[in-house]
Coordinates of C-alpha atoms in Angstrom, one line a residue:
M15 CA 11.3 -22.5 -8.3
D16 CA 12.7 -19.4 -10.1
W17 CA 9.9 -17.3 -8.5
L18 CA 10.3 -18.9 -5.1
T19 CA 14.0 -18.2 -5.0
T20 CA 14.3 -14.9 -6.9
V21 CA 16.0 -11.9 -5.3
D22 CA 15.7 -9.7 -8.5
H23 CA 13.7 -6.6 -7.6
K24 CA 11.8 -6.7 -10.9
K25 CA 10.5 -10.2 -10.2
I26 CA 9.7 -9.4 -6.6
A27 CA 7.7 -6.4 -7.9
I28 CA 5.6 -8.8 -10.0
L29 CA 5.2 -11.1 -6.9
Y30 CA 4.0 -8.1 -4.9
L31 CA 1.6 -7.1 -7.7
V32 CA 0.1 -10.6 -7.9
A33 CA -0.3 -10.9 -4.2
G34 CA -1.7 -7.4 -3.9
G35 CA -4.1 -8.1 -6.7
L36 CA -5.3 -11.3 -5.0
F37 CA -5.9 -9.6 -1.6
F38 CA -7.4 -6.5 -3.3
G39 CA -9.9 -8.9 -5.0
I40 CA -10.7 -10.5 -1.7
G41 CA -11.2 -7.1 0.0
G42 CA -13.4 -6.0 -2.9
I43 CA -15.6 -9.1 -2.6
E44 CA -16.0 -8.3 1.1
A45 CA -16.9 -4.7 0.2
M46 CA -19.6 -5.9 -2.2
L47 CA -21.1 -8.2 0.4
I48 CA -21.3 -5.3 2.8
R49 CA -23.0 -3.1 0.2
I50 CA -25.5 -5.9 -0.8
Q51 CA -26.4 -6.2 2.9
L52 CA -27.1 -2.5 3.2
W53 CA -28.9 -1.9 -0.1
K54 CA -32.3 -2.0 1.6
P55 CA -33.7 -1.7 5.2
L56 CA -34.1 -4.8 7.4
N57 CA -32.1 -6.9 4.9
N58 CA -31.0 -10.4 6.2
F59 CA -28.4 -11.2 3.4
V60 CA -25.8 -11.8 6.1
S61 CA -26.0 -12.2 9.9
A62 CA -24.9 -9.5 12.3
Q63 CA -21.8 -11.6 13.3
T64 CA -20.8 -12.2 9.6
F65 CA -21.3 -8.4 8.9
N66 CA -18.9 -7.6 11.8
E67 CA -16.4 -10.0 10.3
L68 CA -16.8 -8.6 6.8
I69 CA -16.2 -4.9 7.9
T70 CA -13.2 -5.9 10.0
M71 CA -11.6 -8.0 7.2
H72 CA -12.5 -5.5 4.4
G73 CA -10.7 -2.7 6.2
T74 CA -7.8 -4.8 7.3
T75 CA -7.3 -6.6 4.0
M76 CA -7.5 -3.5 1.9
I77 CA -5.1 -1.3 4.0
F78 CA -2.5 -3.9 5.1
L79 CA -2.7 -6.5 2.3
G80 CA -4.4 -4.9 -0.8
V81 CA -2.9 -1.5 -1.5
M82 CA 0.4 -1.8 0.5
P83 CA 1.8 -4.6 -1.7
I84 CA 0.8 -2.7 -4.9
I85 CA 2.7 0.3 -3.6
F86 CA 5.6 -1.9 -2.9
A87 CA 5.3 -3.5 -6.3
L88 CA 5.7 -0.1 -8.0
M89 CA 8.5 0.9 -5.6
N90 CA 10.4 -2.3 -6.4
A91 CA 9.8 -2.1 -10.1
V92 CA 10.7 1.6 -10.5
L93 CA 12.8 3.0 -7.7
P94 CA 16.1 1.3 -8.6
L95 CA 15.6 2.2 -12.2
Q96 CA 14.9 5.9 -11.4
L97 CA 18.1 6.0 -9.3
G98 CA 20.3 4.4 -12.0
A99 CA 20.9 1.4 -9.7
R100 CA 21.3 -2.3 -10.7
D101 CA 19.1 -3.6 -7.7
V102 CA 18.1 -2.6 -4.3
A103 CA 20.7 -2.4 -1.5
F104 CA 19.8 -5.8 0.1
P105 CA 18.3 -8.2 -2.5
F106 CA 18.0 -11.0 0.0
L107 CA 16.1 -8.8 2.4
N108 CA 13.9 -7.7 -0.4
A109 CA 12.8 -11.3 -1.0
L110 CA 12.4 -11.9 2.8
G111 CA 10.2 -8.8 3.0
F112 CA 7.8 -10.1 0.3
W113 CA 7.5 -13.6 1.7
T114 CA 6.9 -12.5 5.3
F115 CA 4.2 -10.1 4.1
F116 CA 2.6 -12.8 2.0
F117 CA 2.5 -15.5 4.7
G118 CA 1.2 -12.9 7.2
G119 CA -1.6 -12.1 4.9
L120 CA -2.3 -15.7 4.2
L121 CA -2.5 -16.4 7.9
L122 CA -5.0 -13.6 8.4
N123 CA -7.2 -14.8 5.6
L124 CA -7.1 -18.4 6.9
S125 CA -9.3 -17.2 9.7
W126 CA -12.4 -17.5 7.4
I127 CA -12.0 -21.3 7.3
M128 CA -10.4 -21.9 10.8
G129 CA -13.1 -20.8 13.2
G130 CA -14.2 -17.3 12.3
A131 CA -12.6 -14.1 11.1
P132 CA -11.7 -11.1 13.3
D133 CA -14.9 -9.2 14.3
A134 CA -13.7 -6.2 16.4
G135 CA -13.4 -3.7 13.5
W136 CA -10.2 -3.0 11.5
T137 CA -9.0 -0.9 14.4
A138 CA -9.5 -3.8 16.9
Y139 CA -10.5 -1.4 19.8
T140 CA -10.3 -2.9 23.2
P141 CA -12.2 -4.2 25.2
L142 CA -14.1 -5.3 22.0
A143 CA -11.0 -7.1 20.9
S144 CA -10.4 -8.8 24.3
K145 CA -11.1 -12.4 25.0
A146 CA -14.4 -11.6 26.8
F147 CA -16.0 -10.0 23.8
S148 CA -14.2 -11.8 20.9
P149 CA -13.9 -15.4 22.3
T150 CA -13.0 -17.1 19.0
H151 CA -9.5 -17.0 17.5
G152 CA -10.5 -14.3 15.0
V153 CA -8.6 -11.4 16.7
D154 CA -5.6 -13.7 17.3
F155 CA -5.4 -14.2 13.5
Y156 CA -5.5 -10.4 13.2
T157 CA -2.7 -9.8 15.8
I158 CA -0.3 -12.5 14.6
G159 CA -1.1 -12.2 10.9
I160 CA -0.4 -8.4 10.9
Q161 CA 2.7 -8.8 13.0
I162 CA 4.2 -11.1 10.4
A163 CA 3.0 -9.1 7.4
G164 CA 4.1 -5.9 9.2
L165 CA 7.6 -7.3 9.6
G166 CA 7.8 -7.7 5.8
T167 CA 6.8 -4.1 5.3
L168 CA 9.3 -2.9 7.9
I169 CA 12.1 -4.9 6.2
G170 CA 11.1 -3.4 2.8
G171 CA 11.1 0.2 4.2
I172 CA 14.6 -0.2 5.6
N173 CA 15.8 -1.6 2.3
F174 CA 14.4 1.3 0.2
L175 CA 15.9 3.8 2.6
A176 CA 19.3 2.2 2.3
T177 CA 18.9 2.0 -1.5
V178 CA 18.1 5.7 -1.9
I179 CA 20.9 6.8 0.4
T180 CA 23.7 4.6 -1.0
M181 CA 22.9 3.6 -4.6
R182 CA 22.2 6.8 -6.6
A183 CA 23.9 7.0 -9.9
P184 CA 26.8 9.5 -10.3
G185 CA 25.4 13.0 -10.5
M186 CA 22.0 12.0 -8.9
S187 CA 22.0 14.3 -5.9
F188 CA 19.0 14.3 -3.6
M189 CA 17.5 17.4 -5.3
R190 CA 17.7 15.7 -8.7
M191 CA 15.7 12.6 -7.7
P192 CA 12.3 12.1 -9.4
M193 CA 9.3 12.8 -7.2
F194 CA 8.3 9.2 -7.0
T195 CA 11.7 8.3 -5.6
W196 CA 11.4 11.1 -3.1
A197 CA 7.9 10.0 -2.1
S198 CA 9.1 6.3 -1.7
F199 CA 12.1 7.5 0.3
I200 CA 10.0 9.5 2.7
T201 CA 7.3 6.8 2.9
S202 CA 10.1 4.3 3.9
A203 CA 11.2 6.7 6.7
I204 CA 7.6 6.8 8.0
I205 CA 7.4 3.0 7.9
L206 CA 10.6 2.8 10.0
F207 CA 9.1 5.0 12.8
A208 CA 5.4 4.0 12.6
F209 CA 5.5 0.2 12.2
P210 CA 7.3 -0.5 15.6
A211 CA 4.3 1.2 17.4
I212 CA 1.7 -1.2 15.9
T213 CA 4.0 -4.1 16.5
V214 CA 4.2 -3.3 20.2
G215 CA 0.5 -2.8 20.4
L216 CA -0.2 -6.2 18.6
V217 CA 2.3 -8.0 20.9
L218 CA 0.6 -6.5 24.0
L219 CA -2.9 -7.5 22.7
S220 CA -1.6 -11.0 21.9
F221 CA -0.3 -11.3 25.4
D222 CA -3.7 -10.2 26.8
R223 CA -5.6 -12.7 24.8
L224 CA -3.3 -15.7 24.8
L225 CA -1.3 -15.4 28.0
G226 CA -3.8 -13.7 30.3
A227 CA -1.9 -10.4 30.6
N228 CA -3.8 -7.2 31.6
F229 CA -2.5 -4.3 29.5
F230 CA -6.0 -3.4 28.3
E231 CA -8.2 -5.2 30.9
V232 CA -9.9 -2.6 33.0
A233 CA -10.9 -5.1 35.7
A234 CA -7.2 -6.0 36.2
G235 CA -6.0 -2.4 36.1
G236 CA -5.3 -2.1 32.4
N237 CA -6.4 0.8 30.2
P238 CA -8.3 0.3 26.9
I239 CA -7.6 3.9 25.8
L240 CA -3.9 2.9 25.7
W241 CA -4.7 0.7 22.7
Q242 CA -6.2 3.6 20.9
H243 CA -3.1 5.7 21.4
I244 CA -0.8 3.0 20.3
F245 CA -2.9 2.1 17.3
W246 CA -3.3 5.6 16.0
I247 CA 0.3 6.6 16.6
F248 CA 0.8 4.1 13.9
G249 CA -2.5 4.5 12.1
H250 CA -2.3 8.1 11.1
P251 CA 1.2 8.0 9.7
E252 CA -0.1 4.8 7.9
V253 CA -2.4 7.1 5.9
Y254 CA 0.6 9.0 4.7
I255 CA 2.5 5.7 4.0
L256 CA -0.4 5.0 1.6
I257 CA -0.9 8.4 0.1
L258 CA 2.6 9.8 -0.4
P259 CA 3.6 7.2 -3.0
A260 CA 0.4 8.2 -4.9
F261 CA 1.5 11.8 -4.7
G262 CA 4.9 10.7 -6.2
I263 CA 3.2 8.8 -9.0
I264 CA 1.0 11.8 -9.9
S265 CA 4.1 14.1 -9.8
D266 CA 5.8 11.9 -12.4
V267 CA 2.7 11.2 -14.6
I268 CA 1.4 14.7 -15.0
P269 CA 4.7 16.3 -16.3
T270 CA 5.2 13.4 -18.8
F271 CA 1.8 13.9 -20.4
A272 CA 1.8 17.7 -20.1
R273 CA 5.3 17.8 -21.7
K274 CA 6.3 20.2 -19.0
R275 CA 8.7 20.2 -16.0
L276 CA 7.0 19.7 -12.7
F277 CA 6.1 23.1 -11.3
G278 CA 7.9 24.0 -8.0
Y279 CA 10.0 20.8 -7.7
S280 CA 11.8 21.9 -4.5
S281 CA 8.6 23.1 -2.8
M282 CA 7.1 19.6 -3.6
V283 CA 10.0 17.9 -1.9
F284 CA 9.8 20.0 1.2
A285 CA 6.0 19.8 1.3
T286 CA 6.3 16.0 1.3
I287 CA 8.8 16.1 4.1
L288 CA 6.6 18.4 6.1
I289 CA 3.5 16.1 5.6
A290 CA 5.6 13.2 6.9
F291 CA 6.7 15.2 9.9
L292 CA 3.2 16.6 10.8
G293 CA 1.7 13.1 10.1
F294 CA 3.2 11.9 13.5
M295 CA 1.6 14.8 15.4
V296 CA -2.1 14.4 14.6
W297 CA -3.0 10.8 15.8
A298 CA -5.4 11.8 18.5
H299 CA -7.8 13.5 16.1
H300 CA -9.3 10.0 15.8
M301 CA -10.0 10.3 19.6
F302 CA -11.7 13.7 20.1
T303 CA -14.7 12.1 21.7
I304 CA -13.0 9.9 24.3
G305 CA -12.6 12.8 26.8
M306 CA -9.0 14.0 26.5
G307 CA -10.1 17.5 27.4
P308 CA -10.3 20.8 25.5
V309 CA -6.5 21.5 25.6
A310 CA -5.5 18.2 24.0
N311 CA -8.4 18.4 21.5
A312 CA -7.4 22.0 20.5
L313 CA -3.8 21.1 20.0
F314 CA -4.6 18.0 17.8
S315 CA -7.2 20.0 15.9
I316 CA -4.7 22.8 15.0
S317 CA -1.9 20.3 14.0
T318 CA -4.4 18.5 11.8
M319 CA -5.4 21.7 10.0
L320 CA -1.7 22.5 9.5
I321 CA -1.3 19.4 7.3
A322 CA -3.6 21.1 4.8
V323 CA -0.9 23.7 4.0
P324 CA 1.8 21.4 2.4
T325 CA -1.0 19.4 0.8
G326 CA -2.4 22.6 -0.7
I327 CA 1.1 23.4 -2.1
K328 CA 1.1 20.1 -3.9
I329 CA -2.4 20.5 -5.4
F330 CA -1.5 24.0 -6.8
N331 CA 1.8 22.7 -8.2
W332 CA 0.0 19.9 -10.1
L333 CA -2.5 22.4 -11.5
F334 CA 0.3 24.8 -12.5
T335 CA 2.1 21.9 -14.2
M336 CA -1.0 21.2 -16.3
W337 CA -1.5 24.9 -17.0
G338 CA -0.3 25.7 -20.5
G339 CA 0.9 22.1 -21.1
Q340 CA 0.4 20.1 -24.2
I341 CA -1.8 17.6 -22.3
R342 CA -2.4 14.1 -23.6
F343 CA -5.2 12.3 -21.9
T344 CA -3.9 8.7 -21.8
T345 CA -5.5 6.4 -19.3
A346 CA -2.6 7.0 -16.9
N347 CA -3.2 10.8 -17.2
L348 CA -7.0 10.5 -16.8
F349 CA -6.5 8.7 -13.5
A350 CA -3.9 11.3 -12.4
S351 CA -6.1 14.2 -13.4
A352 CA -9.2 12.7 -11.6
F353 CA -7.0 12.1 -8.5
V354 CA -6.5 15.9 -8.0
P355 CA -10.2 17.0 -7.4
T356 CA -11.2 13.8 -5.7
F357 CA -8.3 14.0 -3.2
V358 CA -9.1 17.7 -2.6
M359 CA -12.7 16.6 -1.7
G360 CA -11.3 14.1 0.8
G361 CA -9.0 16.8 2.2
V362 CA -11.8 19.3 2.7
T363 CA -13.9 16.8 4.7
G364 CA -10.7 16.1 6.7
V365 CA -10.5 19.7 7.7
M366 CA -14.2 19.6 8.7
L367 CA -13.4 16.5 10.9
A368 CA -10.4 18.3 12.4
S369 CA -12.7 20.7 14.2
A370 CA -13.2 18.9 17.5
P371 CA -16.7 20.4 18.3
A372 CA -18.0 19.4 14.8
D373 CA -16.3 16.0 15.2
Y374 CA -18.7 15.2 18.1
Q375 CA -21.5 15.2 15.4
F376 CA -19.6 13.5 12.6
H377 CA -17.8 10.8 14.8
D378 CA -18.7 7.2 13.9
T379 CA -21.1 8.2 11.2
Y380 CA -21.0 7.5 7.5
F381 CA -19.5 11.0 7.0
V382 CA -16.2 9.6 8.3
V383 CA -16.5 6.5 6.0
A384 CA -17.1 8.8 3.1
H385 CA -14.1 11.0 4.1
F386 CA -11.5 8.2 4.4
H387 CA -12.7 6.5 1.2
Y388 CA -12.3 9.7 -0.7
V389 CA -8.7 9.8 0.6
I390 CA -7.8 6.1 0.2
V391 CA -9.8 5.2 -2.9
G392 CA -10.3 8.6 -4.5
G393 CA -6.6 9.4 -3.7
L394 CA -4.5 6.3 -3.4
V395 CA -6.3 3.8 -5.7
L396 CA -6.7 6.3 -8.5
G397 CA -3.0 7.0 -8.1
L398 CA -2.1 3.3 -8.2
F399 CA -4.2 2.8 -11.4
S400 CA -2.4 5.8 -12.9
G401 CA 1.0 4.3 -11.9
L402 CA 0.1 0.8 -13.2
F403 CA -1.0 2.1 -16.6
Y404 CA 2.1 4.3 -16.8
W405 CA 4.7 1.8 -15.8
W406 CA 3.1 -1.4 -17.1
P407 CA 5.1 -1.3 -20.4
K408 CA 8.3 -0.9 -18.4
M409 CA 7.5 -3.8 -16.2
F410 CA 6.1 -6.2 -18.8
G411 CA 7.1 -4.9 -22.2
R412 CA 3.5 -4.6 -23.3
L413 CA 1.1 -1.6 -23.3
L414 CA -2.3 -2.0 -21.6
N415 CA -5.2 -1.5 -24.0
E416 CA -6.1 2.2 -23.9
T417 CA -9.8 1.7 -24.9
L418 CA -10.4 -0.8 -22.1
G419 CA -8.3 1.4 -19.8
K420 CA -10.7 4.3 -20.4
W421 CA -13.7 2.0 -19.8
T422 CA -12.0 1.1 -16.5
F423 CA -11.5 4.8 -15.7
W424 CA -15.1 5.9 -16.4
T425 CA -16.9 3.0 -14.7
F426 CA -14.6 3.1 -11.6
V427 CA -14.6 6.9 -11.1
I428 CA -18.4 7.3 -11.7
G429 CA -19.1 4.3 -9.5
F430 CA -16.8 5.7 -6.8
Q431 CA -18.5 9.1 -6.8
L432 CA -22.0 7.4 -6.6
T433 CA -20.9 5.2 -3.8
F434 CA -19.2 7.6 -1.5
F435 CA -20.4 11.1 -2.3
I436 CA -23.9 10.3 -1.0
Q437 CA -22.5 8.7 2.2
H438 CA -21.5 12.2 3.4
F439 CA -25.3 13.0 3.5
L440 CA -26.1 9.7 5.1
G441 CA -23.7 10.5 7.8
L442 CA -25.0 14.0 8.4
M443 CA -28.5 12.5 8.6
G444 CA -27.3 10.2 11.4
M445 CA -26.5 6.8 9.9
Q446 CA -24.0 5.1 12.1
R447 CA -20.9 3.1 10.9
R448 CA -20.7 -0.6 11.6
I449 CA -24.5 -1.2 11.7
F450 CA -25.6 -4.3 9.8
T451 CA -29.1 -3.1 9.1
Y452 CA -31.5 -0.1 9.6
L453 CA -35.2 0.6 9.9
P454 CA -37.2 1.9 6.9
N455 CA -38.5 5.5 6.5
Q456 CA -35.5 7.3 8.0
D457 CA -34.6 8.7 4.5
F458 CA -31.7 6.2 4.4
D459 CA -33.3 3.8 1.9
T460 CA -32.7 5.5 -1.5
M461 CA -29.2 6.8 -0.6
N462 CA -28.0 3.3 0.4
L463 CA -29.5 1.8 -2.8
V464 CA -27.6 4.4 -4.9
S465 CA -24.4 3.7 -2.9
T466 CA -24.7 0.0 -3.6
I467 CA -25.3 0.6 -7.4
G468 CA -22.1 2.7 -7.4
A469 CA -20.2 -0.1 -5.7
L470 CA -21.3 -2.5 -8.4
L471 CA -20.1 -0.1 -11.0
M472 CA -16.7 0.1 -9.3
A473 CA -16.5 -3.7 -9.3
V474 CA -17.2 -3.6 -13.1
G475 CA -14.3 -1.2 -13.6
V476 CA -11.9 -3.5 -11.7
I477 CA -13.1 -6.6 -13.7
I478 CA -12.5 -4.7 -16.9
F479 CA -9.0 -3.9 -15.7
F480 CA -8.3 -7.6 -15.0
V481 CA -9.7 -8.5 -18.5
N482 CA -7.3 -5.8 -19.9
I483 CA -4.4 -7.5 -18.2
V484 CA -5.3 -11.0 -19.5
I485 CA -5.7 -9.7 -23.1
T486 CA -2.5 -7.7 -22.9
M487 CA -0.4 -10.6 -21.5
S488 CA -1.5 -12.8 -24.4
K489 CA 0.2 -10.5 -26.8
P490 CA 3.9 -10.6 -27.6
K491 CA 6.4 -8.2 -26.0
G492 CA 7.7 -5.4 -28.1
V493 CA 7.5 -1.8 -26.8
A494 CA 10.1 0.8 -27.1
N495 CA 12.4 1.9 -24.3
D496 CA 10.2 5.0 -24.0
P497 CA 6.7 4.0 -25.2
W498 CA 5.2 7.4 -24.1
E499 CA 7.9 9.3 -26.1
D500 CA 8.0 12.0 -23.4
G501 CA 9.6 10.0 -20.6
R502 CA 11.7 12.3 -18.4
T503 CA 13.5 9.9 -15.9
L504 CA 16.1 7.2 -16.1
E505 CA 13.7 4.1 -16.3
W506 CA 12.8 5.1 -19.9
T507 CA 16.4 4.9 -21.1
I508 CA 16.7 1.1 -20.9
P509 CA 14.8 -1.7 -22.6
S510 CA 11.2 -2.7 -21.7
P511 CA 11.2 -4.9 -19.7
P512 CA 14.7 -4.2 -18.3
P513 CA 17.4 -6.8 -18.5
E514 CA 18.4 -8.6 -15.3
Y515 CA 21.2 -6.2 -14.6
N516 CA 19.1 -3.0 -15.5
F517 CA 21.9 -0.8 -16.7
K518 CA 24.8 -2.1 -18.9
Q519 CA 26.7 1.0 -17.8
I520 CA 25.6 3.1 -14.9
P521 CA 24.4 6.5 -16.4
L522 CA 25.8 9.9 -15.6
V523 CA 23.1 12.3 -14.4
R524 CA 23.5 15.9 -15.4
G525 CA 20.3 17.5 -14.0
L526 CA 16.8 17.1 -12.8
D527 CA 14.7 15.0 -15.2
A528 CA 17.9 13.4 -16.4
Y529 CA 16.6 11.7 -19.6
W530 CA 14.7 14.9 -20.7
K531 CA 17.9 16.9 -20.3
E532 CA 19.8 14.5 -22.6
K533 CA 17.0 14.7 -25.1
Q534 CA 17.2 18.5 -25.1
A535 CA 20.9 18.3 -25.7
G536 CA 20.1 16.1 -28.8
N537 CA 21.3 12.8 -27.3
T538 CA 19.2 9.6 -27.8
E539 CA 20.6 7.9 -24.7
M540 CA 22.3 8.6 -21.4
T541 CA 26.1 9.3 -21.2
P542 CA 27.6 6.4 -19.3
S543 CA 29.6 7.1 -16.1
E544 CA 31.8 3.9 -16.5
P545 CA 33.2 1.6 -19.2
V546 CA 31.5 -1.7 -19.9
G547 CA 32.7 -4.1 -17.3
S548 CA 31.9 -7.2 -15.3
I549 CA 28.5 -6.8 -13.5
H550 CA 28.1 -8.4 -10.1
M551 CA 24.7 -10.1 -9.5
P552 CA 23.2 -11.5 -6.2
S553 CA 22.5 -15.2 -6.0
A554 CA 18.9 -16.6 -5.8
S555 CA 18.0 -18.1 -2.5
I556 CA 15.2 -20.3 -1.1
L557 CA 16.0 -19.1 2.5
P558 CA 13.6 -16.1 2.5
F559 CA 10.7 -18.4 1.6
V560 CA 11.5 -21.0 4.2
M561 CA 12.1 -18.4 6.9
S562 CA 8.6 -17.0 6.3
V563 CA 7.1 -20.5 6.4
G564 CA 8.8 -20.9 9.8
L565 CA 7.2 -17.7 11.1
F566 CA 3.8 -18.8 9.7
I567 CA 4.1 -22.2 11.6
A568 CA 5.2 -20.5 14.8
G569 CA 2.3 -18.0 14.6
L570 CA -0.3 -20.8 14.2
G571 CA 1.3 -22.7 17.0
F572 CA 1.3 -19.7 19.4
M573 CA -2.4 -19.0 18.5
F574 CA -3.6 -22.4 19.5
S575 CA -1.3 -23.0 22.4
R576 CA -4.0 -22.6 25.1
D577 CA -6.8 -24.5 23.3
E578 CA -8.3 -27.8 24.6
F579 CA -7.9 -30.5 22.0
S580 CA -9.8 -33.8 22.1
N581 CA -6.8 -35.5 20.3
S582 CA -4.0 -36.1 22.8
F583 CA -1.3 -35.8 20.0
L584 CA -2.6 -32.3 19.0
A585 CA -2.8 -31.3 22.6
G586 CA 0.7 -32.4 23.2
I587 CA 2.3 -30.5 20.3
F588 CA 0.3 -27.3 20.7
N589 CA -0.1 -27.0 24.5
N590 CA 3.6 -27.6 25.0
Y591 CA 4.6 -25.0 22.4
V592 CA 6.2 -27.8 20.2
V593 CA 4.7 -26.2 17.0
V594 CA 6.0 -22.7 18.0
I595 CA 9.5 -24.1 18.7
I596 CA 9.5 -26.0 15.3
G597 CA 8.5 -22.8 13.4
L598 CA 11.1 -20.6 15.2
L599 CA 13.8 -23.3 14.7
I600 CA 13.1 -23.3 10.9
T601 CA 13.5 -19.5 10.9
F602 CA 16.6 -19.5 13.1
I603 CA 18.3 -22.3 11.2
C604 CA 17.8 -20.3 8.0
M605 CA 19.2 -17.2 9.6
L606 CA 22.2 -19.3 10.8
L607 CA 22.8 -20.7 7.3
R608 CA 22.6 -17.2 5.8
S609 CA 25.2 -16.0 8.4
V610 CA 27.6 -18.9 8.1
F611 CA 27.8 -19.4 4.3
D612 CA 29.4 -16.5 2.6
D613 CA 27.6 -16.0 -0.8
H614 CA 29.6 -13.9 -3.2
G615 CA 27.0 -13.9 -5.9
W616 CA 28.0 -14.2 -9.6
H617 CA 29.1 -12.0 -12.5
I618 CA 27.9 -11.2 -16.0
E619 CA 31.0 -10.7 -18.1
P620 CA 31.4 -8.0 -20.8
E621 CA 31.4 -10.7 -23.6
E622 CA 28.0 -11.9 -22.5
L623 CA 26.7 -8.3 -22.6
E624 CA 28.1 -7.8 -26.1
E625 CA 26.4 -11.0 -27.3
E626 CA 23.1 -9.7 -25.8
G627 CA 23.7 -6.4 -27.6
V628 CA 24.0 -8.2 -30.9
K629 CA 20.8 -10.1 -30.3
A630 CA 18.9 -7.0 -29.4

């Protein structure tokens, strides 16, 4: 019950981590099944229909349900601590964001056991996603599941924006914030503007499929290209929603283990803002081949290449930070260091794809698959591994095993390069995406076999990581406030794991890298900005969980509202929208209860703090 009702950002971080790990595992299994099917020509390991479902669910699960919650886990765990805050701005909303995300993801994955998974690709292009070509409920699970999960992400984004704007410790000006906090702040702003676009698109597609509307139906005057524009106006900023937090992690990890200040801090901040701004101006580079014309293609080509400039600034700043530093290659720093060249490789192929004439050759081949996996796996996932190894002792009070960590690193990175480097050449030789098998003697055979072996090696790396977690969690807590001894930011000034209230006294920030600055002045802890006093804490609540269950029930009811049931009772409750109404009623009653009952929270008194101090 404690976990179902918690509004503590540190516990919600762990919930996000567990849910993300679960969905990441499911997405990984789907990826392995795809690679096993393609390891040899004319393989019949899975059917064409199952293969379509696998590639759709792999992409959707990994992007929306696998990596996003792990990013949110790190944001929840670290961001308030780096700001010197006791919690996020809206703890209740934080819990609601998690539970709506979780039930949306659960709804999407129920499709496997409730009549077939979505099969129109993770981009769900119309008319392939229309009722005519996807007659099962698969795409309905996609549209409604992602709407509910996306609501959770949007709530989370708004909450982090409010937290950064209003809850910084005294002296923590914007230009003194750590880079991970900056990256989280800018990511949250992108979420605020990008997620409404996909929500509108999913609502329109739901109406087409469930209510017979004609937004994307050509025969009825609709336009399927409209879906592509709506999807990519969200879909390209989504790439930066994923990669910017990884940039932030790398910008915190490299200075810690190089014992040096981050090179060019202010240029890093402005480069991040510029990436976010340009990220909204490049969406149609996914659509060079649909016939927008040379002017539109040229404009989107140029704006895409422009993004390479702020990204290049970041790459050089990381290299200059390492240059001349006293570098320690911990597992966290190994992942951070490998991130840089791997992400550069993804960026270089991105610039190649940005050339519209060349894109006519690359489009829908394995070259594109290789490119975005270099960005998302070689960039984001390596960044997340780095962040997890770095902040694990702060979250759980235990250090992950470094030997097993290095095994994870080498198996995962070598496996990754084997899997995806070779796919560039497969694409250039003409192997198409989304094909479930291929003929022998086209020079595809050996390369696909190597790619599958690499994928198995990546899976081994992830399994070693899970084993590492199990072994570590069986050991007693007991790490120092600053286990790396070179921590530069506020989260390393408090116990590991942090107490419920984070900071006994809100610290006074006297410069960039606040803790490092105090260390240089000969202080072992931060100067407090206030006397010890009564600490206000938010009350736990079951309402976020129940509200999300209501949305889950309403989503299922809406999905089956037009089905023909042999059972008259089922027909009565589904066809007359009774299930939808019950689900929405649950949610609205919870909203009413939240509005009517004024919850003042509770207080931790100074005497209790002193007692805890004695215990410690």
